[in-house]
Short mmCIF file of C-alpha atoms in Angstrom, two decimals:
data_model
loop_
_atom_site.label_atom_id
_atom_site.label_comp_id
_atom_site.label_asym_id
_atom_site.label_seq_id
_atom_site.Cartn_x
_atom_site.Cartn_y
_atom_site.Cartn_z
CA UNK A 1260 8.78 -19.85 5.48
CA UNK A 1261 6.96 -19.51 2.17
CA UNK A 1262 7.04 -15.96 0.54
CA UNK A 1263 9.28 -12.97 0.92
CA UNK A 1264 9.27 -11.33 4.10
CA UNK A 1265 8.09 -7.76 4.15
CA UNK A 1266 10.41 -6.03 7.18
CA UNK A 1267 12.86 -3.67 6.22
CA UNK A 1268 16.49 -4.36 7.56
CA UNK A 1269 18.66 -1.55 7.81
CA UNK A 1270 22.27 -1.96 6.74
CA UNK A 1271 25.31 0.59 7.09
CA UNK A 1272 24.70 1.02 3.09
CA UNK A 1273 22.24 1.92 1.44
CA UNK A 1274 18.73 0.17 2.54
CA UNK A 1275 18.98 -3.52 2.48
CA UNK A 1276 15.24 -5.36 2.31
CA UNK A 1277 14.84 -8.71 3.48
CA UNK A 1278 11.31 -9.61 2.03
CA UNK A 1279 8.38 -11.82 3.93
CA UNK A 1280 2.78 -10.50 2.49
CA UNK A 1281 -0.06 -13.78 3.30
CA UNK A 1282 -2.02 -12.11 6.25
CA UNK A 1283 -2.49 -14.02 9.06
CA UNK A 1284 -5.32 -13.60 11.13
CA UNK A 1285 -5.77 -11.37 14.64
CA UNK A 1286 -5.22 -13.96 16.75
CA UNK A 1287 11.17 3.75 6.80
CA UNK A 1288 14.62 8.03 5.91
CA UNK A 1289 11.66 10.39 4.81
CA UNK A 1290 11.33 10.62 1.19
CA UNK A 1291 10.41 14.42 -0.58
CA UNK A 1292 6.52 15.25 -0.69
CA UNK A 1293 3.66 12.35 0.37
CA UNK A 1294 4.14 8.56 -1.38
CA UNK A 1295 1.87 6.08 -1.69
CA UNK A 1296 1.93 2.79 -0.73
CA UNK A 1297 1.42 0.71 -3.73
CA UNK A 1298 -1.22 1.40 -5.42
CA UNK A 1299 -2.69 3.40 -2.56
CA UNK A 1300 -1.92 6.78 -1.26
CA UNK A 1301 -1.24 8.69 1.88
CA UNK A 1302 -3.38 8.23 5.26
CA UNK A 1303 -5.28 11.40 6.53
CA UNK A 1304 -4.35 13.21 9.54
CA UNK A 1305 -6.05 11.24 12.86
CA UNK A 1306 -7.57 8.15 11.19
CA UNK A 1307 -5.24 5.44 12.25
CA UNK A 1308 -3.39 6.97 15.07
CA UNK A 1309 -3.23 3.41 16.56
CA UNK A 1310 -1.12 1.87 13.41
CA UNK A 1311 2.63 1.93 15.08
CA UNK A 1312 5.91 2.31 13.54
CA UNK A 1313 8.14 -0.28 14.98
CA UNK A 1314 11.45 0.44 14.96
CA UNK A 1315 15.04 -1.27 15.99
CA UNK A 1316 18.67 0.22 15.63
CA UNK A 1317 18.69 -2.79 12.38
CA UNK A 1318 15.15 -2.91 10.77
CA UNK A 1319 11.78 -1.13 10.74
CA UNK A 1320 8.18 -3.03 10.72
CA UNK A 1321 4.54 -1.73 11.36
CA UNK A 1322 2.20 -3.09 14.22
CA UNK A 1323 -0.89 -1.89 15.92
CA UNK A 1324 -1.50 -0.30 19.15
CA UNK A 1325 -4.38 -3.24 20.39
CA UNK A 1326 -4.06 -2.70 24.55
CA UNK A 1327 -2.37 0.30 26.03
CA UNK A 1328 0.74 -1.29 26.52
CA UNK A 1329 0.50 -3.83 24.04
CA UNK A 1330 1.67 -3.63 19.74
CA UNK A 1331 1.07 -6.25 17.44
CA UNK A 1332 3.31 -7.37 14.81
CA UNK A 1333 4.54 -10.00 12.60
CA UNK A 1334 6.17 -12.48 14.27
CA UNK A 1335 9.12 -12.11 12.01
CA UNK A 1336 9.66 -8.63 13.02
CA UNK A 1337 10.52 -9.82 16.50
CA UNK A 1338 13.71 -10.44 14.75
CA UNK A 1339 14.99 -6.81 14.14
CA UNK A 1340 15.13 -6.61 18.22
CA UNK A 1341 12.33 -3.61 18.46
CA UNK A 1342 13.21 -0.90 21.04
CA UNK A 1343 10.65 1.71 19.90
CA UNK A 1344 7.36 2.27 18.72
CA UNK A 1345 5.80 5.85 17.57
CA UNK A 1346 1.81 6.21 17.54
CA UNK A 1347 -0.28 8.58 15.91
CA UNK A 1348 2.84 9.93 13.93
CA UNK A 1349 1.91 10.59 9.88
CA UNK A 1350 5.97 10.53 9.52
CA UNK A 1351 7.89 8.70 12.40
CA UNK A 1352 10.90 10.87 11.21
CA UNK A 1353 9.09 14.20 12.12
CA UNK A 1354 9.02 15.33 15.53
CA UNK A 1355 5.23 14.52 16.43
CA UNK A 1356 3.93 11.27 17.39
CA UNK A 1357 3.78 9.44 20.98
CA UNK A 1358 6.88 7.35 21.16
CA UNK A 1359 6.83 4.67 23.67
CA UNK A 1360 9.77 2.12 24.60
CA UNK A 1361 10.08 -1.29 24.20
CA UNK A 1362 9.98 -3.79 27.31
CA UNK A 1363 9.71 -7.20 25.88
CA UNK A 1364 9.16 -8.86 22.50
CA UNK A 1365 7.60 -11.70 21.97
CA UNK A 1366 6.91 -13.90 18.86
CA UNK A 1367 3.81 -17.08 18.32
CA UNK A 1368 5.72 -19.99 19.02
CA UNK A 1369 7.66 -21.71 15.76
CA UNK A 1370 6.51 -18.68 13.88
CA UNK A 1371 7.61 -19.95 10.97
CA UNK A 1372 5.55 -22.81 10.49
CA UNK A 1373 2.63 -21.61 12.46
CA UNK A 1374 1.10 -17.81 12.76
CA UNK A 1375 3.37 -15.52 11.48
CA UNK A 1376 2.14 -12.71 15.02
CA UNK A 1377 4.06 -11.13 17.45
CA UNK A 1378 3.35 -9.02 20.43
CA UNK A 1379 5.48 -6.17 21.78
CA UNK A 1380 5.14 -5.17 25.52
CA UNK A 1381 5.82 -1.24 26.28
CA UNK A 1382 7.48 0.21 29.08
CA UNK A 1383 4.60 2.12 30.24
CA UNK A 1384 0.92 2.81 28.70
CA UNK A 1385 -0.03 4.96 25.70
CA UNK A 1386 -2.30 8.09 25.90
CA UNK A 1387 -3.08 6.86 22.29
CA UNK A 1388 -6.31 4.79 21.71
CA UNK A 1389 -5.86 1.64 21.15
CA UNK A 1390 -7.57 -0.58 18.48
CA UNK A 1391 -9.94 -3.15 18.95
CA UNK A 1392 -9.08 -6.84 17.78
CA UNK A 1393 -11.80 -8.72 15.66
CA UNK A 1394 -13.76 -11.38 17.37
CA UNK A 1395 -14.97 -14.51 15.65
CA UNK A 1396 -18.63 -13.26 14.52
CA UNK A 1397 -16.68 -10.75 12.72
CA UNK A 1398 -14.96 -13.29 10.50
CA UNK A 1399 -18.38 -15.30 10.52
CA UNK A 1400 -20.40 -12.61 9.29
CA UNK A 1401 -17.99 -9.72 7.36
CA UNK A 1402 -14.85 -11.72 5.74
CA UNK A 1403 -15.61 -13.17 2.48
CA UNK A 1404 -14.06 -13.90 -0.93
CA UNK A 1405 -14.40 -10.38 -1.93
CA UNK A 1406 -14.10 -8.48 1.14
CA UNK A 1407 -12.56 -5.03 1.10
CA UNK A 1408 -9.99 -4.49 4.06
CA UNK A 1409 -7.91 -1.46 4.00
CA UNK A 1410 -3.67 -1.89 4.81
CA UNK A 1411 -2.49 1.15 6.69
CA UNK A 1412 1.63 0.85 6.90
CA UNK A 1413 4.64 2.68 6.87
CA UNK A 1414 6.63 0.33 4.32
CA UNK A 1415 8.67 1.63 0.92
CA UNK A 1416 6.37 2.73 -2.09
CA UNK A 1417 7.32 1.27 -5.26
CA UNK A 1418 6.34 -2.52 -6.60
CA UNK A 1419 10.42 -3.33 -6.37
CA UNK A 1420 10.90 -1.66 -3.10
CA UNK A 1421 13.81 0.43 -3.77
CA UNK A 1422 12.38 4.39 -2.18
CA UNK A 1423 13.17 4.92 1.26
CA UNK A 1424 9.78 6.08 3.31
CA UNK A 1425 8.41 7.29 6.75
CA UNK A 1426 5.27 8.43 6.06
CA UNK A 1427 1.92 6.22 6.98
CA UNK A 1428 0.22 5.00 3.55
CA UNK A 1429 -3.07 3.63 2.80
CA UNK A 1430 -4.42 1.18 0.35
CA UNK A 1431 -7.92 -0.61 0.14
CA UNK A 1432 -7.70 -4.60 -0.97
CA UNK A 1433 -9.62 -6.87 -1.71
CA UNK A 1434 -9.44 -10.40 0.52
CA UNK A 1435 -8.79 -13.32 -2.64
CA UNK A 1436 -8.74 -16.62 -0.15
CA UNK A 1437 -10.72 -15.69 3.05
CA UNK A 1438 -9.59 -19.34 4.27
CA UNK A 1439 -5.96 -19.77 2.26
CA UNK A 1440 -7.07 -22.40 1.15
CA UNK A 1441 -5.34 -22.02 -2.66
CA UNK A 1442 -1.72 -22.74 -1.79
CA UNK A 1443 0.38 -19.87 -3.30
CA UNK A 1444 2.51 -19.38 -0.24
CA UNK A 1445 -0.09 -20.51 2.45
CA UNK A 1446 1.19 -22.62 5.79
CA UNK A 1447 -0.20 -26.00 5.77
CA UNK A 1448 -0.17 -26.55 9.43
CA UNK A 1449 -2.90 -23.62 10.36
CA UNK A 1450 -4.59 -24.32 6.92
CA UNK A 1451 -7.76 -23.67 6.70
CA UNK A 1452 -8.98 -20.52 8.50
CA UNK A 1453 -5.19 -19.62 10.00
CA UNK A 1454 -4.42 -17.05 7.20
CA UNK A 1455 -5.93 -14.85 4.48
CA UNK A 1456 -4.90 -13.66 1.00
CA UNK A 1457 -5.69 -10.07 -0.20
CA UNK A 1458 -4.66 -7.31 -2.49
CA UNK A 1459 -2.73 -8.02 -6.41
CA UNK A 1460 -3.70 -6.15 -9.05
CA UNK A 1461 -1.03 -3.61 -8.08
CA UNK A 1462 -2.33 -2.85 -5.37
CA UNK A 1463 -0.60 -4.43 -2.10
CA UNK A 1464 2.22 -3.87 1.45
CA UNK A 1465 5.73 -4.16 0.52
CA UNK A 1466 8.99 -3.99 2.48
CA UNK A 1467 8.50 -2.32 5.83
CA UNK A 1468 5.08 -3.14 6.03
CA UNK A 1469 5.13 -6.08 7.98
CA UNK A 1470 3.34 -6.66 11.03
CA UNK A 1471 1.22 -3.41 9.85
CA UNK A 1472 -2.73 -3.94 10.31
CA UNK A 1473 -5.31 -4.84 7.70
CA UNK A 1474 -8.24 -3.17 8.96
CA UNK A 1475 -12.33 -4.46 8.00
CA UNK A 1476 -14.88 -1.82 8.49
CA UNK A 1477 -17.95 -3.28 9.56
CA UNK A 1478 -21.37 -2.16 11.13
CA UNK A 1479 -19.91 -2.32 14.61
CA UNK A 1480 -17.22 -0.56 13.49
CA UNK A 1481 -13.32 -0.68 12.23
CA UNK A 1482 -11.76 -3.57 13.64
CA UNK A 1483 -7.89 -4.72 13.46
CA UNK A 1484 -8.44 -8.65 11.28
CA UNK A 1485 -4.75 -9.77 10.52
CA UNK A 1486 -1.13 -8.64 10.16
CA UNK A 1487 0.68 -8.12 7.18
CA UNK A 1488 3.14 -11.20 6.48
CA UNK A 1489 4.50 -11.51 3.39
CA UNK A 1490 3.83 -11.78 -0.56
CA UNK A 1491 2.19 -14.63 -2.26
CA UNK A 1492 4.89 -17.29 -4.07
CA UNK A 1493 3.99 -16.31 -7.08
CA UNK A 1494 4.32 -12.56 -6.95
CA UNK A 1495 7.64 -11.25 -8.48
CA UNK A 1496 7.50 -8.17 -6.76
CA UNK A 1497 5.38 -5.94 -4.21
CA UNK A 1498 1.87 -5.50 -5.76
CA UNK A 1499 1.03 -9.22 -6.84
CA UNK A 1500 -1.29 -9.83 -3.34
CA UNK A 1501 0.36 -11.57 0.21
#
């Protein structure tokens, strides 16, 4: 799989990450005082109460709430065997939030090679409002070189990824290769059209922000348009675009 993976693996140590940030298309201890993603900063109260923690006794990833019952994720995060996911939580390690049990986990098939997507099925349905996913006119008529989509995560905070975090950032990018169509990282076998590049400049998802959303506002309103994957080959650390 090209690029570093972006979960966050949890070891009996001190955090471990295991990196993979291209986004493909729709179809973690609480540190002192509010941190920013990179290059970003942290999300207001109520505005993305449908952006998930997802959480496993060995990892942490981000997904979004898209049906009731439904999450989506990276397909990579399937690995770290998700129990739990917590909606509309600022800080999954406070006490609010809705947290909902795992039933079934599901990744795209050959992940790896194909759509890096997962789906998580809950145990029962959330009182939390789901997101809505983009159709194809969106893509047609709002995703361009130059785009601005907005990541909304729960990932560490720093360009090397070394600060433990809980708390739901925010950070507005700019789409680079609408089509991924440059190579850097991007899968040959849903080339063109299967995945996106956005964000560099310093400004970008890093470990534990996989399978979070990247979110285009449009006329119609804010729509769910990829997952979070992993960093572009030639980034040398979190910041350098995925």
């Amino acid at each position: 799989m090209p690029g570093p993976m972006r979960h966050l693996v949890l070891r009996p140590a001190p955090f471990v990450f295991a990196l993979t940030a291209a986004i493909a298309p729709a179809l973690a201890s609480a540190s002192p005082g509010p941190a920013p993603i990179v290059g970003g900063g942290p999300a207001p109260a109520g505005q993305w109460p449908d952006t998930v923690a997802v959480l496993s006794n060995s990892g942490a990833c981000t997904g979004t709430l898209i049906a009731p019952d439904v999450v989506l994720t990276a397909g990579h995060c399937i690995d770290i065997a998700p129990n739990l996911v917590i909606a509309n939580t600022l800080d999954y390690e406070g006490n609010g939030g809705e947290r909902l049990s795992v039933q079934r986990a599901v990744a795209y098939p050959n992940w790896e090679n194909t759509y890096d997507v997962g789906v998580l099925v809950l145990t029962r349905a959330a009182t939390t409002p789901p997101r809505a996913v983009a159709s194809s006119c969106v893509f047609e008529q709002q995703f361009a070189d130059g785009a601005s989509v907005q990541l909304v995560v729960f990932g560490t905070t720093d360009p090397q990824g070394q600060t433990n975090n809980s708390r739901l950032n925010q950070v507005s990018v700019t789409v680079t290769d609408p089509a991924c169509t440059g190579g850097d990282g991007c899968v040959g076998a849903v080339s063109p059209g299967g995945e996106f590049v956005a964000g560099g400049g310093g400004r970008d998802s890093c470990y534990g922000d996989s399978g979070g959303p990247v979110y285009r506002t449009t006329p119609w309103g804010t729509y769910v348009v990829g997952v979070v994957s992993r960093g572009v080959d030639s980034a040398q650390d979190c910041g350098g675009g995925g």
